[in-house]
CSV table of C-alpha atoms in Angstrom, one decimal:
chain,number,residue,atom,x,y,z
A,1,MET,CA,15.1,-70.7,253.4
A,2,GLU,CA,12.6,-70.5,250.7
A,3,GLU,CA,14.7,-68.2,248.7
A,4,ASP,CA,17.6,-70.6,248.9
A,5,GLU,CA,15.4,-73.3,247.7
A,6,ARG,CA,14.1,-71.2,244.8
A,7,GLU,CA,17.7,-70.5,243.7
A,8,SER,CA,18.7,-74.1,243.8
A,9,GLU,CA,15.6,-75.0,242.0
A,10,SER,CA,16.2,-72.7,239.1
A,11,GLU,CA,19.6,-74.2,238.7
A,12,ARG,CA,18.6,-77.7,238.8
A,13,ARG,CA,15.2,-77.6,236.9
A,14,SER,CA,15.4,-79.6,233.8
A,15,ALA,CA,12.2,-81.2,232.4
A,16,PRO,CA,9.2,-78.8,233.0
A,17,SER,CA,6.3,-81.1,232.6
A,18,GLN,CA,6.5,-83.7,235.3
A,19,THR,CA,3.5,-85.5,236.5
A,20,SER,CA,3.2,-87.1,239.8
A,21,ASP,CA,4.2,-90.4,238.3
A,22,GLN,CA,7.3,-89.0,236.9
A,23,GLN,CA,8.0,-87.5,240.3
A,24,THR,CA,7.9,-90.9,241.9
A,25,THR,CA,10.4,-92.3,239.4
A,26,THR,CA,12.8,-89.4,239.8
A,27,GLU,CA,12.5,-89.9,243.5
A,28,THR,CA,13.6,-93.5,243.3
A,29,SER,CA,16.7,-92.8,241.2
A,30,ARG,CA,18.8,-90.3,243.3
A,31,GLN,CA,18.7,-90.5,247.0
A,32,LYS,CA,20.3,-87.5,248.7
A,33,LEU,CA,19.3,-84.8,246.3
A,34,GLU,CA,15.9,-86.3,246.0
A,35,THR,CA,14.7,-85.2,249.3
A,36,ASP,CA,15.0,-81.6,248.3
A,37,GLU,CA,13.6,-82.0,244.9
A,38,ASP,CA,10.9,-84.2,246.1
A,39,ASP,CA,10.0,-81.6,248.6
A,40,ILE,CA,9.8,-78.9,245.9
A,41,GLU,CA,7.8,-81.1,243.6
A,42,THR,CA,5.2,-81.9,246.1
A,43,LYS,CA,5.0,-78.3,247.1
A,44,LEU,CA,4.4,-77.3,243.5
A,45,ASP,CA,2.0,-80.2,242.8
A,46,ILE,CA,-1.5,-78.7,243.1
A,47,SER,CA,-3.1,-82.0,244.0
A,48,SER,CA,-0.8,-82.8,246.9
A,49,ASP,CA,-1.6,-81.7,250.4
A,50,ARG,CA,1.8,-79.9,250.8
A,51,PHE,CA,1.1,-77.5,248.0
A,52,ASP,CA,2.8,-74.2,248.5
A,53,PRO,CA,0.9,-71.5,246.6
A,54,LEU,CA,3.5,-68.8,247.1
A,55,LEU,CA,6.2,-71.1,245.7
A,56,ALA,CA,3.9,-71.9,242.8
A,57,LEU,CA,3.3,-68.3,242.0
A,58,TYR,CA,7.0,-67.4,242.0
A,59,SER,CA,8.5,-70.5,240.4
A,60,PRO,CA,9.3,-70.3,236.8
A,61,GLN,CA,7.8,-73.6,235.8
A,62,VAL,CA,4.9,-75.1,237.5
A,63,PRO,CA,3.5,-78.5,236.3
A,64,LEU,CA,0.0,-77.9,235.2
A,65,PRO,CA,-2.5,-80.7,235.6
A,66,TYR,CA,-4.2,-79.8,232.3
A,67,PRO,CA,-1.6,-78.3,230.0
A,68,ASN,CA,-4.1,-77.4,227.2
A,69,ILE,CA,-6.4,-75.4,229.3
A,70,LYS,CA,-7.6,-71.9,228.4
A,71,CYS,CA,-5.6,-69.2,230.1
A,72,PHE,CA,-7.0,-66.1,231.6
A,73,ASN,CA,-5.2,-62.9,232.5
A,74,ASN,CA,-7.1,-62.3,235.7
A,75,ILE,CA,-10.0,-63.5,237.8
A,76,ALA,CA,-12.4,-61.1,236.3
A,77,GLU,CA,-11.9,-62.6,232.9
A,78,TYR,CA,-12.4,-66.0,234.3
A,79,GLU,CA,-15.6,-64.9,235.9
A,80,SER,CA,-17.1,-63.4,232.8
A,81,PHE,CA,-16.1,-66.5,230.9
A,82,MET,CA,-17.9,-68.8,233.4
A,83,LYS,CA,-21.0,-66.6,233.2
A,84,GLY,CA,-21.4,-67.4,229.5
A,85,GLY,CA,-20.3,-64.4,227.6
A,86,ARG,CA,-20.0,-64.2,223.8
A,87,GLY,CA,-18.1,-67.1,222.4
A,88,ARG,CA,-18.3,-69.1,225.6
A,89,ALA,CA,-16.6,-72.4,225.1
A,90,LYS,CA,-19.5,-74.7,225.2
A,91,PRO,CA,-18.5,-78.2,224.2
A,92,GLU,CA,-20.4,-77.9,220.8
A,93,ASN,CA,-18.7,-74.6,220.0
A,94,VAL,CA,-15.3,-76.0,220.8
A,95,GLU,CA,-15.8,-78.9,218.6
A,96,LYS,CA,-17.2,-76.8,215.8
A,97,ARG,CA,-14.2,-74.5,215.9
A,98,LEU,CA,-11.8,-77.4,215.9
A,99,ARG,CA,-13.6,-79.0,212.9
A,100,LYS,CA,-13.5,-75.7,211.0
A,101,ALA,CA,-9.8,-75.4,211.6
A,102,GLN,CA,-9.3,-78.9,210.2
A,103,LYS,CA,-11.5,-78.3,207.2
A,104,GLY,CA,-8.8,-78.5,204.6
A,105,LYS,CA,-7.2,-81.6,206.0
A,106,ALA,CA,-8.2,-85.0,204.7
A,107,ASP,CA,-10.3,-86.7,207.2
A,108,PRO,CA,-9.4,-90.4,207.1
A,109,GLU,CA,-12.8,-91.4,208.3
A,110,ARG,CA,-14.5,-89.5,205.5
A,111,ILE,CA,-12.2,-91.1,203.0
A,112,GLU,CA,-13.1,-94.5,204.3
A,113,ARG,CA,-16.8,-93.7,204.0
A,114,LEU,CA,-16.4,-92.5,200.4
A,115,LYS,CA,-14.3,-95.5,199.5
A,116,ARG,CA,-17.1,-97.8,200.7
A,117,LEU,CA,-19.5,-96.0,198.4
A,118,MET,CA,-17.3,-96.5,195.4
A,119,VAL,CA,-18.6,-98.8,192.7
A,120,ASN,CA,-16.1,-101.5,191.9
A,121,ASN,CA,-18.3,-103.6,189.7
A,122,PRO,CA,-21.4,-101.9,188.4
A,123,VAL,CA,-23.4,-105.1,187.8
A,124,GLU,CA,-22.7,-106.3,191.3
A,125,GLU,CA,-23.7,-103.0,192.8
A,126,GLU,CA,-26.9,-102.8,190.9
A,127,GLY,CA,-27.8,-106.4,191.7
A,128,GLU,CA,-27.3,-105.8,195.4
A,129,GLY,CA,-28.9,-102.4,195.3
A,130,SER,CA,-32.0,-103.3,193.5
A,131,GLY,CA,-32.5,-106.4,195.7
A,132,VAL,CA,-32.4,-104.3,198.8
A,133,LYS,CA,-34.4,-101.3,197.5
A,134,ARG,CA,-37.4,-103.0,196.0
A,135,PRO,CA,-39.0,-104.4,199.2
A,136,PRO,CA,-38.9,-101.2,201.3
A,137,ARG,CA,-39.6,-98.6,198.6
A,138,GLN,CA,-41.4,-98.7,195.3
A,139,ARG,CA,-39.3,-97.0,192.7
A,140,LYS,CA,-41.0,-94.0,191.0
A,141,ALA,CA,-41.7,-94.7,187.3
A,142,ALA,CA,-38.7,-93.9,185.1
A,143,LYS,CA,-39.3,-90.8,183.0
A,144,ASN,CA,-37.0,-90.4,180.0
A,145,VAL,CA,-37.3,-89.6,176.4
A,146,LEU,CA,-38.5,-93.1,175.4
A,147,THR,CA,-41.1,-93.3,178.1
A,148,ARG,CA,-42.4,-89.8,177.2
A,149,MET,CA,-43.1,-90.7,173.6
A,150,PRO,CA,-46.4,-92.6,174.2
A,151,LEU,CA,-47.6,-90.0,176.6
A,152,HIS,CA,-48.9,-87.5,174.1
A,153,THR,CA,-52.1,-89.2,173.1
A,154,GLY,CA,-54.7,-86.8,171.7
A,155,SER,CA,-52.2,-84.2,170.6
A,156,PRO,CA,-50.3,-83.8,167.3
A,157,LEU,CA,-47.3,-85.4,169.0
A,158,GLY,CA,-49.6,-88.4,169.8
A,159,GLU,CA,-50.2,-88.7,166.0
A,160,LEU,CA,-46.5,-88.7,165.5
A,161,ASN,CA,-46.2,-91.4,168.0
A,162,ARG,CA,-48.7,-93.4,166.0
A,163,CYS,CA,-46.5,-93.0,163.0
A,164,VAL,CA,-43.6,-94.4,165.1
A,165,GLN,CA,-45.5,-97.4,166.3
A,166,GLU,CA,-47.1,-98.3,163.0
A,167,LYS,CA,-44.1,-97.4,161.0
A,168,ILE,CA,-45.8,-95.1,158.7
A,169,ARG,CA,-43.8,-93.2,156.2
A,170,VAL,CA,-44.0,-89.4,156.8
A,171,LYS,CA,-42.9,-86.4,154.9
A,172,VAL,CA,-41.2,-83.7,157.0
A,173,HIS,CA,-41.1,-80.2,155.5
A,174,ILE,CA,-37.8,-78.5,156.4
A,175,ARG,CA,-37.6,-74.7,156.6
A,176,THR,CA,-35.1,-72.2,155.6
A,177,PHE,CA,-35.0,-68.8,157.4
A,178,LYS,CA,-38.1,-67.8,155.4
A,179,GLY,CA,-40.1,-70.4,153.7
A,180,LEU,CA,-39.6,-74.0,152.6
A,181,ARG,CA,-36.3,-75.6,152.0
A,182,GLY,CA,-37.3,-79.1,151.2
A,183,VAL,CA,-39.0,-82.3,152.1
A,184,CYS,CA,-37.6,-85.3,153.9
A,185,SER,CA,-39.5,-88.6,153.4
A,186,GLY,CA,-38.8,-91.4,155.8
A,187,PHE,CA,-39.8,-93.3,158.9
A,188,VAL,CA,-39.6,-91.7,162.4
A,189,VAL,CA,-37.9,-93.9,165.0
A,190,ALA,CA,-37.9,-91.4,167.9
A,191,PHE,CA,-39.0,-87.9,168.7
A,192,ASP,CA,-39.2,-85.5,171.6
A,193,LYS,CA,-41.2,-82.5,172.7
A,194,PHE,CA,-39.0,-80.2,170.7
A,195,TRP,CA,-40.0,-82.1,167.5
A,196,ASN,CA,-36.4,-83.3,167.2
A,197,LEU,CA,-36.8,-86.4,165.0
A,198,ALA,CA,-34.6,-89.5,164.5
A,199,MET,CA,-35.5,-90.9,161.1
A,200,VAL,CA,-34.4,-93.8,159.0
A,201,ASP,CA,-34.5,-94.4,155.2
A,202,VAL,CA,-34.7,-90.7,154.4
A,203,ASP,CA,-35.1,-89.3,150.9
A,204,GLU,CA,-34.4,-85.7,151.0
A,205,THR,CA,-35.4,-83.3,148.2
A,206,TYR,CA,-34.4,-79.8,148.8
A,207,ARG,CA,-33.5,-76.6,146.9
A,208,GLU,CA,-30.4,-74.6,147.4
A,209,PRO,CA,-31.1,-71.2,149.0
A,210,LEU,CA,-31.5,-68.2,146.7
A,211,LEU,CA,-29.5,-65.2,147.5
A,212,GLY,CA,-30.3,-61.5,147.4
A,213,GLN,CA,-32.5,-60.1,144.6
A,214,ALA,CA,-33.4,-63.5,143.3
A,215,LEU,CA,-35.0,-64.4,146.6
A,216,TYR,CA,-36.9,-61.1,146.7
A,217,HIS,CA,-38.4,-61.6,143.2
A,218,GLU,CA,-39.0,-65.3,143.4
A,219,LYS,CA,-42.4,-66.6,144.3
A,220,ALA,CA,-42.5,-68.5,147.5
A,221,LEU,CA,-41.4,-72.1,147.2
A,222,THR,CA,-44.1,-74.7,147.8
A,223,VAL,CA,-43.9,-78.4,147.7
A,224,THR,CA,-45.6,-78.5,144.3
A,225,ARG,CA,-43.2,-76.1,142.9
A,226,LEU,CA,-40.3,-77.9,144.5
A,227,PHE,CA,-41.0,-81.2,142.7
A,228,GLU,CA,-41.9,-79.5,139.5
A,229,LYS,CA,-38.5,-77.8,139.6
A,230,LEU,CA,-36.9,-81.1,140.2
A,231,LYS,CA,-38.7,-82.5,137.2
A,232,VAL,CA,-37.8,-79.5,135.1
A,233,GLN,CA,-34.2,-79.9,136.0
A,234,GLU,CA,-34.1,-83.4,135.1
A,235,THR,CA,-35.9,-83.0,131.8
A,236,VAL,CA,-33.6,-80.1,131.0
A,237,ALA,CA,-30.6,-82.3,131.7
A,238,LEU,CA,-32.2,-85.1,129.8
A,239,SER,CA,-32.7,-83.0,126.7
A,240,ALA,CA,-29.2,-81.7,126.9
A,241,VAL,CA,-27.9,-85.2,127.0
A,242,GLU,CA,-30.1,-86.4,124.1
A,243,ASN,CA,-28.8,-83.6,121.9
A,244,GLN,CA,-25.3,-85.2,122.0
A,245,LYS,CA,-25.9,-88.4,120.2
A,246,SER,CA,-22.4,-90.0,120.5
A,247,GLU,CA,-21.8,-92.4,123.4
A,248,LEU,CA,-24.7,-91.6,125.6
A,249,HIS,CA,-27.0,-94.5,125.2
A,250,SER,CA,-26.2,-96.0,128.6
A,251,SER,CA,-26.5,-92.7,130.4
A,252,SER,CA,-29.6,-91.6,128.7
A,253,SER,CA,-31.3,-94.9,129.7
A,254,HIS,CA,-30.1,-94.2,133.2
A,255,LEU,CA,-31.6,-90.7,133.1
A,256,THR,CA,-34.9,-91.9,131.7
A,257,HIS,CA,-35.0,-94.3,134.5
A,258,GLN,CA,-34.7,-91.4,136.9
A,259,THR,CA,-37.5,-89.5,135.3
A,260,ARG,CA,-39.7,-92.5,135.4
A,261,ARG,CA,-39.0,-92.8,139.1
A,262,THR,CA,-39.9,-89.3,139.8
A,263,ASP,CA,-43.0,-89.4,137.7
A,264,PRO,CA,-45.1,-91.5,140.0
A,265,LYS,CA,-43.9,-89.3,142.9
A,266,HIS,CA,-44.8,-86.2,140.9
A,267,THR,CA,-48.2,-87.3,140.0
A,268,GLN,CA,-48.8,-88.3,143.6
A,269,GLU,CA,-47.8,-84.8,144.7
A,270,ARG,CA,-50.1,-83.2,142.2
A,271,SER,CA,-53.1,-85.3,143.2
A,272,GLU,CA,-52.4,-84.5,146.8
A,273,HIS,CA,-52.0,-80.8,146.4
A,274,SER,CA,-54.8,-80.3,143.9
A,275,GLU,CA,-57.1,-80.4,146.8
A,276,LYS,CA,-55.3,-77.5,148.5
A,277,ASP,CA,-56.1,-73.9,147.6
A,278,LYS,CA,-53.0,-73.6,145.4
A,279,THR,CA,-53.6,-73.2,141.7
A,280,THR,CA,-53.5,-76.4,139.7
A,281,LEU,CA,-50.6,-76.1,137.3
A,282,LYS,CA,-50.4,-77.8,134.0
A,283,VAL,CA,-47.0,-79.5,133.7
A,284,THR,CA,-46.5,-79.3,130.0
A,285,GLN,CA,-47.1,-75.6,129.8
A,286,LYS,CA,-44.8,-74.9,132.7
A,287,ILE,CA,-42.0,-76.9,131.2
A,288,ALA,CA,-42.1,-74.9,128.0
A,289,THR,CA,-42.2,-71.5,129.6
A,290,LYS,CA,-39.7,-72.1,132.5
A,291,PRO,CA,-36.2,-70.8,132.0
A,292,LYS,CA,-33.2,-73.1,132.4
A,293,VAL,CA,-32.5,-73.6,136.1
A,294,GLU,CA,-29.0,-72.3,136.9
A,295,TYR,CA,-29.5,-71.0,140.4
A,296,GLY,CA,-31.4,-72.5,143.3
A,297,ARG,CA,-31.0,-76.0,141.9
A,298,VAL,CA,-33.1,-78.8,143.4
A,299,HIS,CA,-31.2,-81.8,144.8
A,300,THR,CA,-32.2,-85.2,146.0
A,301,ARG,CA,-30.2,-87.4,148.3
A,302,HIS,CA,-30.7,-90.5,150.4
A,303,VAL,CA,-29.6,-90.7,154.0
A,304,ASN,CA,-30.0,-94.0,156.0
A,305,GLN,CA,-30.2,-92.5,159.4
A,306,LEU,CA,-30.8,-88.8,160.1
A,307,PHE,CA,-31.4,-86.7,163.1
A,308,ILE,CA,-33.4,-83.5,162.5
A,309,ARG,CA,-33.4,-80.6,165.0
A,310,GLY,CA,-37.0,-79.7,165.7
A,311,GLU,CA,-36.4,-76.0,165.2
A,312,ASN,CA,-36.0,-76.6,161.4
A,313,ILE,CA,-39.2,-78.5,160.9
A,314,LEU,CA,-42.2,-76.7,159.3
A,315,LEU,CA,-44.6,-79.5,159.4
A,316,VAL,CA,-44.9,-83.3,159.3
A,317,ASN,CA,-47.2,-84.8,156.7
A,318,ILE,CA,-48.4,-88.4,157.0
A,319,GLN,CA,-48.1,-90.3,153.8
A,320,GLN,CA,-51.3,-92.3,153.7
A,321,GLU,CA,-51.0,-95.9,152.5
B,1,MET,CA,-17.8,-91.0,177.2
B,2,ASP,CA,-18.5,-89.3,180.5
B,3,VAL,CA,-21.9,-88.2,181.7
B,4,SER,CA,-22.3,-84.5,182.3
B,5,HIS,CA,-21.6,-83.4,185.9
B,6,SER,CA,-24.5,-81.0,186.0
B,7,ILE,CA,-27.8,-82.4,187.2
B,8,ARG,CA,-29.6,-79.8,185.1
B,9,GLU,CA,-27.9,-80.9,181.9
B,10,ARG,CA,-28.5,-84.6,182.8
B,11,THR,CA,-32.2,-84.1,183.1
B,12,ILE,CA,-32.5,-82.0,180.0
B,13,ALA,CA,-30.6,-84.7,178.0
B,14,GLU,CA,-32.5,-87.5,179.6
B,15,ASN,CA,-35.9,-86.1,178.4
B,16,SER,CA,-34.9,-85.1,174.9
B,17,LEU,CA,-33.3,-86.6,171.8
B,18,VAL,CA,-30.0,-84.9,172.6
B,19,ILE,CA,-29.2,-88.1,174.4
B,20,LEU,CA,-29.0,-89.9,171.1
B,21,LEU,CA,-26.4,-87.4,170.0
B,22,GLN,CA,-24.5,-87.9,173.2
B,23,GLY,CA,-24.2,-91.6,172.3
B,24,LEU,CA,-22.2,-90.5,169.2
B,25,HIS,CA,-19.1,-89.7,171.2
B,26,GLY,CA,-16.1,-90.7,169.1
B,27,GLN,CA,-18.0,-91.5,166.0
B,28,VAL,CA,-17.4,-89.8,162.6
B,29,THR,CA,-20.5,-88.0,161.5
B,30,THR,CA,-21.6,-85.2,159.3
B,31,VAL,CA,-23.4,-82.2,160.8
B,32,ASP,CA,-25.4,-80.1,158.4
B,33,LEU,CA,-25.7,-76.5,159.7
B,34,ARG,CA,-28.6,-74.1,159.5
B,35,ASP,CA,-26.7,-72.0,156.9
B,36,GLU,CA,-26.3,-74.9,154.5
B,37,SER,CA,-22.6,-75.6,155.4
B,38,THR,CA,-21.5,-79.0,156.5
B,39,ALA,CA,-18.9,-80.3,158.9
B,40,ARG,CA,-17.6,-83.8,158.9
B,41,GLY,CA,-15.5,-85.1,161.8
B,42,SER,CA,-15.5,-87.2,164.9
B,43,VAL,CA,-17.6,-86.1,167.8
B,44,ILE,CA,-15.8,-85.2,170.9
B,45,ASN,CA,-18.7,-84.0,173.0
B,46,VAL,CA,-22.3,-83.0,172.7
B,47,ASP,CA,-23.9,-81.2,175.6
B,48,ALA,CA,-27.6,-80.8,176.6
B,49,PHE,CA,-28.0,-77.8,174.5
B,50,MET,CA,-26.8,-79.7,171.4
B,51,ASN,CA,-23.6,-77.7,171.3
B,52,ILE,CA,-21.3,-80.1,169.3
B,53,ARG,CA,-17.5,-80.3,169.4
B,54,LEU,CA,-15.9,-82.0,166.5
B,55,GLU,CA,-12.3,-83.1,165.9
B,56,LYS,CA,-10.4,-83.5,162.6
B,57,VAL,CA,-13.0,-81.7,160.7
B,58,LEU,CA,-13.6,-81.3,157.0
B,59,TYR,CA,-15.7,-78.2,156.8
B,60,ARG,CA,-17.5,-77.3,153.6
B,61,ASP,CA,-19.0,-73.8,153.8
B,62,ARG,CA,-22.2,-72.8,152.1
B,63,ARG,CA,-20.3,-71.6,149.0
B,64,GLY,CA,-18.8,-75.1,148.6
B,65,ARG,CA,-15.3,-74.2,149.7
B,66,VAL,CA,-13.7,-77.0,151.7
B,67,SER,CA,-11.3,-76.4,154.6
B,68,SER,CA,-9.8,-78.7,157.2
B,69,MET,CA,-9.8,-78.0,160.9
B,70,ASP,CA,-8.5,-79.7,164.0
B,71,ASP,CA,-11.3,-78.7,166.3
B,72,LEU,CA,-14.7,-77.2,165.6
B,73,PHE,CA,-17.4,-76.0,168.0
B,74,ILE,CA,-20.9,-75.7,166.7
B,75,THR,CA,-23.6,-73.9,168.7
B,76,GLY,CA,-26.7,-76.0,169.2
B,77,ARG,CA,-29.0,-73.6,167.5
B,78,ASN,CA,-27.0,-73.8,164.3
B,79,VAL,CA,-27.5,-77.5,163.8
B,80,ARG,CA,-30.0,-78.6,161.2
B,81,TYR,CA,-29.2,-82.3,160.6
B,82,VAL,CA,-26.8,-84.8,162.2
B,83,HIS,CA,-26.1,-87.8,160.1
B,84,ILE,CA,-26.2,-90.9,162.3
B,85,PRO,CA,-23.7,-93.6,161.2
B,86,ASP,CA,-25.4,-96.6,159.7
B,87,SER,CA,-23.7,-98.9,162.2
B,88,MET,CA,-25.6,-97.4,165.1
B,89,ASN,CA,-28.9,-98.6,166.3
B,90,ILE,CA,-30.9,-95.6,167.4
B,91,ILE,CA,-33.0,-97.1,170.1
B,92,GLU,CA,-30.2,-99.1,171.6
B,93,THR,CA,-27.9,-96.1,171.7
B,94,ILE,CA,-30.6,-94.1,173.6
B,95,GLU,CA,-31.1,-96.9,176.0
B,96,THR,CA,-27.4,-97.3,176.7
B,97,GLN,CA,-27.1,-93.6,177.4
B,98,LEU,CA,-30.1,-93.6,179.7
B,99,ALA,CA,-28.6,-96.5,181.6
B,100,LYS,CA,-25.4,-94.5,182.2
B,101,ILE,CA,-27.3,-91.6,183.6
B,102,HIS,CA,-29.3,-93.9,185.7
B,103,ARG,CA,-26.2,-95.5,187.2
B,104,VAL,CA,-24.7,-92.1,188.0
B,105,ARG,CA,-27.9,-90.9,189.6
B,106,ASN,CA,-28.1,-94.0,191.8
B,107,PHE,CA,-24.5,-93.9,192.8
B,108,GLY,CA,-24.7,-91.3,195.5
B,109,ALA,CA,-28.4,-91.8,196.3
B,110,SER,CA,-28.1,-95.2,197.7
B,111,GLY,CA,-26.1,-94.4,200.8
B,112,GLY,CA,-25.7,-90.7,201.0
B,113,ARG,CA,-27.0,-87.4,199.7
B,114,LYS,CA,-30.0,-87.6,197.4
B,115,GLU,CA,-29.9,-85.7,194.1
B,116,TYR,CA,-33.5,-84.6,194.4
B,117,SER,CA,-36.2,-85.5,196.8
B,118,LYS,CA,-38.3,-88.4,195.5
B,119,LYS,CA,-41.4,-87.0,197.2
B,120,LYS,CA,-43.7,-85.1,194.9
């Protein structure tokens, strides 16, 4: 009798997963055939009291109460699993594994969280944020390049800060790979620990670098020599112009203007450096004996705002008032 | 005009005058190099190490020969001067850039992961 039932079952079986609810609905539809099916269903239903285990073992499709359950191949496996072997499916582990599997997929909850963090209107956000933050937690003092400037009191950088605050004109000596390149005279607006300087109203006087043998033979350039050279250049140019007497009245007056401008600077330089241990040079003699400057010309230019990288600075000299 | 994505570069820039140069994004400036050559162009980007990228550059080498380039990258160490355009106020530019960094730093810190622990 059971075999007959099994055969008829395998013919008539359609939907595999039928819960007890579905069983009741199928029962109500067809009357005569229902009794048989109904019988079989209840026999295969684990929770019913007419469960037939032999039938369940041999039937092709048994409705499982928990379809997503872990399957074991034998009871020994189940036993070792329950004893807590390696990789035992504790609830935390199961969740972790599931989360790892879903790592790539976009988690809508996470997206929502991130969206809420997004700044739509920066002013708004800051207003709200600062209002909330200030009562519970005192903000640590902001440390940035501007706040660090006054921190160097007592050190040379502190002196530089004084020049910034009191707007003292300074002279910055710029270096070439070996020796002095030139001098930048201006006001320092900002600086940092690397001696990078932001300067305004800069007058730069510099000499073109010498190349090769000339550099080897030339005496080291000093500030004194630099300005003397400038003066020499200009007097040489001036004399060249004065030799041509044709239409140069306007330009010669322009040039004498220039030399007059450098003169006070030059005498100032000389008075400054006469105290140093460099030899004091007599200008008139030097001009007579110096050759015409063709290489390593000295140039002057004015830059309104200049940034100097600290690596190139030799020294900073305060121009006393 | 974007703040650097690296925390390290941000702090280096914040505590040095490189931040002034970072405020020059898009401006036309002249960069004098260590080897006496000059490059004039518009600044694309300056990083914390003062590496500068320029666009549409007129490059005058130390011999005086002029050439034109679409894109020029200058290593930070080779910079001697950077001419700041007259139209820019130095202190204001620095403060604007610092505010940008500040905003970026507080963006994530208010509700989520902190950039660095505020405890000393």
